[in-house]
PDB file of C-alpha atoms in Angstrom:
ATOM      1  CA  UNK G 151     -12.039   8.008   5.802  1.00  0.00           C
ATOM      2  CA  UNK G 152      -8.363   9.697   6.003  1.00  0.00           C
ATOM      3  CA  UNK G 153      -7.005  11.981   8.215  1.00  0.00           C
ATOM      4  CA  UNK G 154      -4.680  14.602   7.395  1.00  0.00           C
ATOM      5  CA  UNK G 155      -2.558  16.752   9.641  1.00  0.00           C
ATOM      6  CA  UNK G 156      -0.745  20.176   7.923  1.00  0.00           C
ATOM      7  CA  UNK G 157       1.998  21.589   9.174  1.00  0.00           C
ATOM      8  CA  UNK G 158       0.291  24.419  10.363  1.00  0.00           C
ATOM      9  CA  UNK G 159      -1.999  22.402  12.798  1.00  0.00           C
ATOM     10  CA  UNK G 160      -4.967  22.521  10.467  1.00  0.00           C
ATOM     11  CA  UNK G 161      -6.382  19.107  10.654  1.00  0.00           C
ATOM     12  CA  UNK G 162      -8.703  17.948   7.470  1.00  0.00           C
ATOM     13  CA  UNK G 163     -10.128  14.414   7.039  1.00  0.00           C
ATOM     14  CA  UNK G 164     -12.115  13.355   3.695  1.00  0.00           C
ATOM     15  CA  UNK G 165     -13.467  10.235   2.380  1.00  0.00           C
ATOM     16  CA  UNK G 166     -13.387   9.371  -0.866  1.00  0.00           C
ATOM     17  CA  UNK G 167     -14.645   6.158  -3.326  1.00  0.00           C
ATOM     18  CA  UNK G 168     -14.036   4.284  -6.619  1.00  0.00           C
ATOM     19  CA  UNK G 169     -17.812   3.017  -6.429  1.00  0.00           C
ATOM     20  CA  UNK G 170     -20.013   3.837  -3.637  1.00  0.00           C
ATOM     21  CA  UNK G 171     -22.128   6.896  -4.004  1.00  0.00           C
ATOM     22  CA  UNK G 172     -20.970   9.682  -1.859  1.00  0.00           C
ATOM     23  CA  UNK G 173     -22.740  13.330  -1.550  1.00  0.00           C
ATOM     24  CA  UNK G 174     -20.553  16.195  -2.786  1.00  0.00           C
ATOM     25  CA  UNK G 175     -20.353  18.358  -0.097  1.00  0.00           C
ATOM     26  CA  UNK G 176     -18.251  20.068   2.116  1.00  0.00           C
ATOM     27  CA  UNK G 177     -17.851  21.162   5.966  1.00  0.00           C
ATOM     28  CA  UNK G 178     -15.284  23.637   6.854  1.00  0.00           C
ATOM     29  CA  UNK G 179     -15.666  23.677  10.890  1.00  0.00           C
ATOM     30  CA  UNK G 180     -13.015  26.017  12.623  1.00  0.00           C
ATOM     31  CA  UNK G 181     -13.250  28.328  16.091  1.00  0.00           C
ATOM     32  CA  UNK G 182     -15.216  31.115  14.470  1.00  0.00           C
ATOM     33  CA  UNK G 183     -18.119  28.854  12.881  1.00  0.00           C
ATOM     34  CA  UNK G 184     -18.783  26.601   9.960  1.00  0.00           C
ATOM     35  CA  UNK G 185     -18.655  26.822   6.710  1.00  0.00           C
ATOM     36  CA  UNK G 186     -20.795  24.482   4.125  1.00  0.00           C
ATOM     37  CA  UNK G 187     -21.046  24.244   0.546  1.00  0.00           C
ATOM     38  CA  UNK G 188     -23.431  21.923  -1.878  1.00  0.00           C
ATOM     39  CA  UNK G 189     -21.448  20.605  -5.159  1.00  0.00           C
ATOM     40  CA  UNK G 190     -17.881  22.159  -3.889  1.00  0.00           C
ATOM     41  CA  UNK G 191     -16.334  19.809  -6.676  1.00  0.00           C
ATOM     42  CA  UNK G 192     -17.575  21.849  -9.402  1.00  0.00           C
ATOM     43  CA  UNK G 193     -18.470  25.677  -7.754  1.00  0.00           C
ATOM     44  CA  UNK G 194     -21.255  27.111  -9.865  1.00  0.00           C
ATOM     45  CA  UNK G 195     -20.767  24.117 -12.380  1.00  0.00           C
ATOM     46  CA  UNK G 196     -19.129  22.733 -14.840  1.00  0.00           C
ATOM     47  CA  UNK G 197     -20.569  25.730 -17.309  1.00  0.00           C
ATOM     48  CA  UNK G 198     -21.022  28.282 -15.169  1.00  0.00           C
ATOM     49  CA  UNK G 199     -23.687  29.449 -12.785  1.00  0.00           C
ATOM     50  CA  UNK G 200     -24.502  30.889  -9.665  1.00  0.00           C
ATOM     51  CA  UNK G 201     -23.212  28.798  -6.077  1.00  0.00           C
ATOM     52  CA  UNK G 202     -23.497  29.358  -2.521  1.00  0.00           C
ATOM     53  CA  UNK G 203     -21.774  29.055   0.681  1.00  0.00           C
ATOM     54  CA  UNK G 204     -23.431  28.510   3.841  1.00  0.00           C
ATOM     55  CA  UNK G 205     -21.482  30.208   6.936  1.00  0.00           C
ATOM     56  CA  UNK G 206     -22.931  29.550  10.172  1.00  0.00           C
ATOM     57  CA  UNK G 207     -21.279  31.135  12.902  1.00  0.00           C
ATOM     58  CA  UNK G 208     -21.309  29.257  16.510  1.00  0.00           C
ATOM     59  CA  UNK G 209     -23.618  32.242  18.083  1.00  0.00           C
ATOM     60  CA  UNK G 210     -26.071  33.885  15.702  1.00  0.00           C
ATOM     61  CA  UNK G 211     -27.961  33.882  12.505  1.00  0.00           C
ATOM     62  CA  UNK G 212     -26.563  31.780   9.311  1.00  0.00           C
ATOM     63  CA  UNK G 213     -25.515  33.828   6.389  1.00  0.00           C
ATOM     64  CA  UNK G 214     -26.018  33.190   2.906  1.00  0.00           C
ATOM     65  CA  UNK G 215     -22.821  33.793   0.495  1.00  0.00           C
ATOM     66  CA  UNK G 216     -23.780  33.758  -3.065  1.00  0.00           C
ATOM     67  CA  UNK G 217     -21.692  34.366  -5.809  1.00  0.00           C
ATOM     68  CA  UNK G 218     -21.648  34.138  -9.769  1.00  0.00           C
ATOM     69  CA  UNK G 219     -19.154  32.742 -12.146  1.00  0.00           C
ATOM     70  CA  UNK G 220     -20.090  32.097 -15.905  1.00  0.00           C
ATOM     71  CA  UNK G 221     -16.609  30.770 -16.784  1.00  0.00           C
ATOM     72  CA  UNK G 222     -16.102  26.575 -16.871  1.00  0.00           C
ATOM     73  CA  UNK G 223     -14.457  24.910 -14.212  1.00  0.00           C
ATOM     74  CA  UNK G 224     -12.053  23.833 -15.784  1.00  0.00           C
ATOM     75  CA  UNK G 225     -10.936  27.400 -17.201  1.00  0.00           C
ATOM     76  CA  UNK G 226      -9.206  28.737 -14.063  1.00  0.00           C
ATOM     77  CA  UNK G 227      -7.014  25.464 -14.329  1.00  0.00           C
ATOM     78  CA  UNK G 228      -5.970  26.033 -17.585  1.00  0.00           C
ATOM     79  CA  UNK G 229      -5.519  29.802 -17.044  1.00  0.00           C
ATOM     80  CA  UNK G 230      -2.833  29.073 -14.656  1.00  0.00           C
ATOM     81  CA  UNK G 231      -1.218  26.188 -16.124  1.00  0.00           C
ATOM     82  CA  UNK G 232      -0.703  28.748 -18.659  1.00  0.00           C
ATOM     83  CA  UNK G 233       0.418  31.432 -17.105  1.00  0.00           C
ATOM     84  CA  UNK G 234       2.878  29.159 -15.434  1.00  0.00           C
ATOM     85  CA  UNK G 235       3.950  27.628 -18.356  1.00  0.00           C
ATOM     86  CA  UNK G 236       4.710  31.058 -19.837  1.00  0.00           C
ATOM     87  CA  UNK G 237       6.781  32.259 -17.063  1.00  0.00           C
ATOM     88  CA  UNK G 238       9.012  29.225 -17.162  1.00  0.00           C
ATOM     89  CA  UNK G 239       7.723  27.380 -14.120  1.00  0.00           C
ATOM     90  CA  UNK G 240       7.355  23.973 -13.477  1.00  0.00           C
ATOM     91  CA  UNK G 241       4.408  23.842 -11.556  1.00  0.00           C
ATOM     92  CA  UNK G 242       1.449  26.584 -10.391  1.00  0.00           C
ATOM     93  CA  UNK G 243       2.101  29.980  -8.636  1.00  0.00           C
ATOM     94  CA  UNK G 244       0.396  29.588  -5.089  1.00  0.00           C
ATOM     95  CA  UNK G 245      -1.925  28.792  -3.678  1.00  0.00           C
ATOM     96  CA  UNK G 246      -1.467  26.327  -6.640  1.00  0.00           C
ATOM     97  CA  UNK G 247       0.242  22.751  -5.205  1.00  0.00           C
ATOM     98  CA  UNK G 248       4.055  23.142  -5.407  1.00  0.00           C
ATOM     99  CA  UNK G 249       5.841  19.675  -7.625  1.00  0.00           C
ATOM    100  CA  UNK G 250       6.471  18.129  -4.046  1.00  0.00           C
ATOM    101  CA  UNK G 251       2.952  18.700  -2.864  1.00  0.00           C
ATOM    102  CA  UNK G 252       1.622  17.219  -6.537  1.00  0.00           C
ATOM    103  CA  UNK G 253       3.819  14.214  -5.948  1.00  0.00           C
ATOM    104  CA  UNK G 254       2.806  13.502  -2.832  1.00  0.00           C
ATOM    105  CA  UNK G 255      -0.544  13.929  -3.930  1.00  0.00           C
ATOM    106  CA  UNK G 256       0.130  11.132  -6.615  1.00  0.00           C
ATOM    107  CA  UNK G 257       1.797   8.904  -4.373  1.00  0.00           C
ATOM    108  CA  UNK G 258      -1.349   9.005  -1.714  1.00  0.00           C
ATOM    109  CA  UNK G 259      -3.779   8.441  -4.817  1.00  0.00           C
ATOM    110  CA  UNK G 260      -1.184   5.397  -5.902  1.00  0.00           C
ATOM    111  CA  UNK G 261      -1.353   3.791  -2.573  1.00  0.00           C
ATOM    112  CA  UNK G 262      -5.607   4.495  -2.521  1.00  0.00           C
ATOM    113  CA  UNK G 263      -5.975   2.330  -5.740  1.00  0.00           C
ATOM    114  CA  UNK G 264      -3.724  -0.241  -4.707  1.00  0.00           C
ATOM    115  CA  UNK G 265      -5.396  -0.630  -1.384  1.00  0.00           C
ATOM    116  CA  UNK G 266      -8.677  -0.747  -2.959  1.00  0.00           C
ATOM    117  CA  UNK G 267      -7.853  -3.474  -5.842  1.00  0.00           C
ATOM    118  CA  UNK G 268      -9.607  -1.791  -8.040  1.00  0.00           C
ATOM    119  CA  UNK G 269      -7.160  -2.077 -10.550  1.00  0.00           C
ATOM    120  CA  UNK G 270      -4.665  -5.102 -10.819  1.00  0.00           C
ATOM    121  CA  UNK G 271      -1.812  -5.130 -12.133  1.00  0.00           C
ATOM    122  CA  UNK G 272      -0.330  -1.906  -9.929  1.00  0.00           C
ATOM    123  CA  UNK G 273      -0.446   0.989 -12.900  1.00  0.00           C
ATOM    124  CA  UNK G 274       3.391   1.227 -14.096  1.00  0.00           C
ATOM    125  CA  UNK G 275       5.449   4.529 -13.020  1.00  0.00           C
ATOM    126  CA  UNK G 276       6.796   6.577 -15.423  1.00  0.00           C
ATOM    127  CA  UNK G 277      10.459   8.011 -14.924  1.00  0.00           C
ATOM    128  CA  UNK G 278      10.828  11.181 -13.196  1.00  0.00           C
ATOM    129  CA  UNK G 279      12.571  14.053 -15.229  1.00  0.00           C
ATOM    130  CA  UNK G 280      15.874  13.804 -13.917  1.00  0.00           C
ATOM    131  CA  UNK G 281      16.576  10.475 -12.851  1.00  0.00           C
TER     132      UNK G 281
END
């Protein structure tokens, strides 16, 4: 389990694992209720489909959020590494991660792996453009 603080004061924590089961789910829990979705990793799958988000505010009935996407997962990815690529950028318009927030995001993965000894020897680093 990790615990990450933002900037903003938006505190998330997660759990992830190399090899113990986990369900794919997520709880968004904030002042004005809760949100939960099944399957978050993939939306309305891999290939398309129809998903749904529960929100469930702290005084009232739950409501049911359904919505339908018949495009891959993977497609709005490569849309915008596109379109970014196009433009001349280095990395994804937002609310796509900025370089520094995709490093960071490599070095927290790096330091995951390591602790978990999964995989020995350490993976080598390539150079960074620029150095």
């Amino acid at each position: 389990m990790a615990t990450a603080t933002f900037a903003n004061g938006i505190i998330a924590q997660m759990s992830i694992s190399l090899a113990l089961h986990q369900d794919n789910f997520l709880h968004l829990m904030g002042t004005g209720g809760r949100l939960e979705v099944d399957a978050f990793w993939f939306g309305s799958g891999k290939y398309g489909g129809t998903a749904q988000i529960r929100f469930l505010p702290p005084h009232g009935e739950p409501e049911i959020i359904r919505f339908t996407e018949e495009r891959n997962v993977y497609s709005f990815q490569f849309e915008a590494a596109n379109e970014s690529i196009r433009a001349g950028h280095a990395c994804f318009a937002y609310p796509g991660m900025s370089e520094a927030d995709s490093l960071a995001n490599a070095r927290s993965l790096d330091r995951w792996l390591a602790e978990s000894e999964t995989v020995k020897p350490p993976l080598p680093r390539p150079p960074l453009p620029g150095s």
